[in-house]
mmCIF file of C-alpha atoms in Angstrom:
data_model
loop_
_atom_site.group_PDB
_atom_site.id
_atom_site.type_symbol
_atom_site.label_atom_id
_atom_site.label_comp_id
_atom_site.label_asym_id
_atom_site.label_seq_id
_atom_site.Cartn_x
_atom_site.Cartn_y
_atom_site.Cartn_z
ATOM 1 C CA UNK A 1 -44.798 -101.070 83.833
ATOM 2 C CA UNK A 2 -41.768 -99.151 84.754
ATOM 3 C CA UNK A 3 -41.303 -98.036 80.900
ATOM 4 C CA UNK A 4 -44.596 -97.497 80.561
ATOM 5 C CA UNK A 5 -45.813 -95.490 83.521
ATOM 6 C CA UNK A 6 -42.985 -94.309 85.566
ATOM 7 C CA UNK A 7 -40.927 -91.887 83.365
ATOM 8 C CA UNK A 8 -44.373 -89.920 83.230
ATOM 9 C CA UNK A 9 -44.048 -88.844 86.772
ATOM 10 C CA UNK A 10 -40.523 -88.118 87.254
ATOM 11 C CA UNK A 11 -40.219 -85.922 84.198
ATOM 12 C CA UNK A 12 -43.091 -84.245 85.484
ATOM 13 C CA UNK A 13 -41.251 -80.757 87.530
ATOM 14 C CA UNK A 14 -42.167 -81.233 91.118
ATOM 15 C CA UNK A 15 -42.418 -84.632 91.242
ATOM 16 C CA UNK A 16 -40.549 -86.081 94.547
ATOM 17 C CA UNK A 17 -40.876 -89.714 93.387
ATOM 18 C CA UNK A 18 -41.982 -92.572 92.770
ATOM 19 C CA UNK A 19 -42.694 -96.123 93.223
ATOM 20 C CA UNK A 20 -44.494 -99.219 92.223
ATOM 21 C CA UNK A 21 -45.650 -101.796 94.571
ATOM 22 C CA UNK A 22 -46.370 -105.422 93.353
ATOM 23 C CA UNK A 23 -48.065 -108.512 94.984
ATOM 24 C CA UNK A 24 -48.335 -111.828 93.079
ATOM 25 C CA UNK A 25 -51.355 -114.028 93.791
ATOM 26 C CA UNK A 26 -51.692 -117.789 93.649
ATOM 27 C CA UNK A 27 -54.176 -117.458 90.300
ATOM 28 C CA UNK A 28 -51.092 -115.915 88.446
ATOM 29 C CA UNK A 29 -51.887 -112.127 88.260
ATOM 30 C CA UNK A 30 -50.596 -109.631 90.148
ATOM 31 C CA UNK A 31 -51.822 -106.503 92.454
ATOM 32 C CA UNK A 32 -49.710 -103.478 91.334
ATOM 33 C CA UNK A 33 -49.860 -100.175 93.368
ATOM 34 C CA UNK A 34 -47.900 -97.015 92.270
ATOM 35 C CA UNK A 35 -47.228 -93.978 95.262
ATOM 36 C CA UNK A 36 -45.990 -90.753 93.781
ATOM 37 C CA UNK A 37 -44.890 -87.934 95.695
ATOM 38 C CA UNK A 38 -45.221 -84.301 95.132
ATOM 39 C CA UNK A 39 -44.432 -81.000 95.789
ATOM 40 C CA UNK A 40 -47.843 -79.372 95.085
ATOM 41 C CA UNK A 41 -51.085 -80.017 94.006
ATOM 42 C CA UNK A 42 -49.975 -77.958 90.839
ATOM 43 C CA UNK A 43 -47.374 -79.967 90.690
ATOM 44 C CA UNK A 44 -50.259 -83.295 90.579
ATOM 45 C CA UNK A 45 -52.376 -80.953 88.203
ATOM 46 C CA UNK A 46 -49.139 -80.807 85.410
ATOM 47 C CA UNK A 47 -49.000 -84.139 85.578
ATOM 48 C CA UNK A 48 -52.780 -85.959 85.952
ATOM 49 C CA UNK A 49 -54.723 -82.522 84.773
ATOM 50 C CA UNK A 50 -57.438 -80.889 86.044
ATOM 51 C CA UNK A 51 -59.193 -84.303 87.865
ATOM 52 C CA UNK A 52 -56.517 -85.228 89.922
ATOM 53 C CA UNK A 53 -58.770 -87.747 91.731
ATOM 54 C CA UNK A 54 -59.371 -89.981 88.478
ATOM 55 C CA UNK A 55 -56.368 -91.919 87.900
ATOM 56 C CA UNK A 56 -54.332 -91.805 84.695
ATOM 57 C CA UNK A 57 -53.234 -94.572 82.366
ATOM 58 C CA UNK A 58 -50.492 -94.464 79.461
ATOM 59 C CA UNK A 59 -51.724 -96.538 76.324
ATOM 60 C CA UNK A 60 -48.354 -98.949 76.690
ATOM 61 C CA UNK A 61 -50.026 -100.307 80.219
ATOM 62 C CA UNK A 62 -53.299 -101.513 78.156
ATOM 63 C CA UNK A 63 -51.873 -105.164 77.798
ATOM 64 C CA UNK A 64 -50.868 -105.637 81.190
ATOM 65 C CA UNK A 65 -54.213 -104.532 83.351
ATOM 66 C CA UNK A 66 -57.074 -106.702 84.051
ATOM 67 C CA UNK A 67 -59.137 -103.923 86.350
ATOM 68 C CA UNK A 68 -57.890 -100.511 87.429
ATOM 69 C CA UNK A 69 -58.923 -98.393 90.059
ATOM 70 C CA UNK A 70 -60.026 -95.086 88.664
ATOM 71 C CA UNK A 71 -60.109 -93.120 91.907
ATOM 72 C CA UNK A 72 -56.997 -91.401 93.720
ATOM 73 C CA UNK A 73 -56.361 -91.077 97.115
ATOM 74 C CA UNK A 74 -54.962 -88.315 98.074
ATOM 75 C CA UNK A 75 -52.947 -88.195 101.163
ATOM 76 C CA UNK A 76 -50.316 -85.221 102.859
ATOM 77 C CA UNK A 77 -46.966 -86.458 104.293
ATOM 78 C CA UNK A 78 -46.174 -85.144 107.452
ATOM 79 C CA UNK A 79 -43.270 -86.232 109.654
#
């Protein structure tokens, strides 16, 4: 997944970072969650195009997913 999916976002320009998440279950597959982190919604737009709510998927991750979520969720970081 890292290979696959991660180099997409940080060679994107004005992406901040990001991660993957990963919980195994007890049947033997595994809940993976990627956060990303931006500097702009132009910056989300470069990367995911105009429909930054539907997610994006790179061919290579085809053989690992079982379901997908295809919405976003959009969130601003504040501190």
């Amino acid at each position: 997944m890292d290979r696959a999916g991660m180099s997409g976002y940080r060679e994107t320009p004005g992406n901040l970072g990001a991660y993957i998440m990963s919980r195994d279950h007890e049947d033997g597959r595994s809940t993976i969650v990627t956060v990303s982190y931006w500097e702009s919604f132009d910056a989300i737009r470069a990367f995911a195009g105009d429909e930054i709510d539907r997610a994006r998927f790179e061919p290579e991750e085809e053989q690992y997913l079982v379901d997908r979520e295809w919405i976003v969720t959009h969130f601003t970081v504040g501190a």
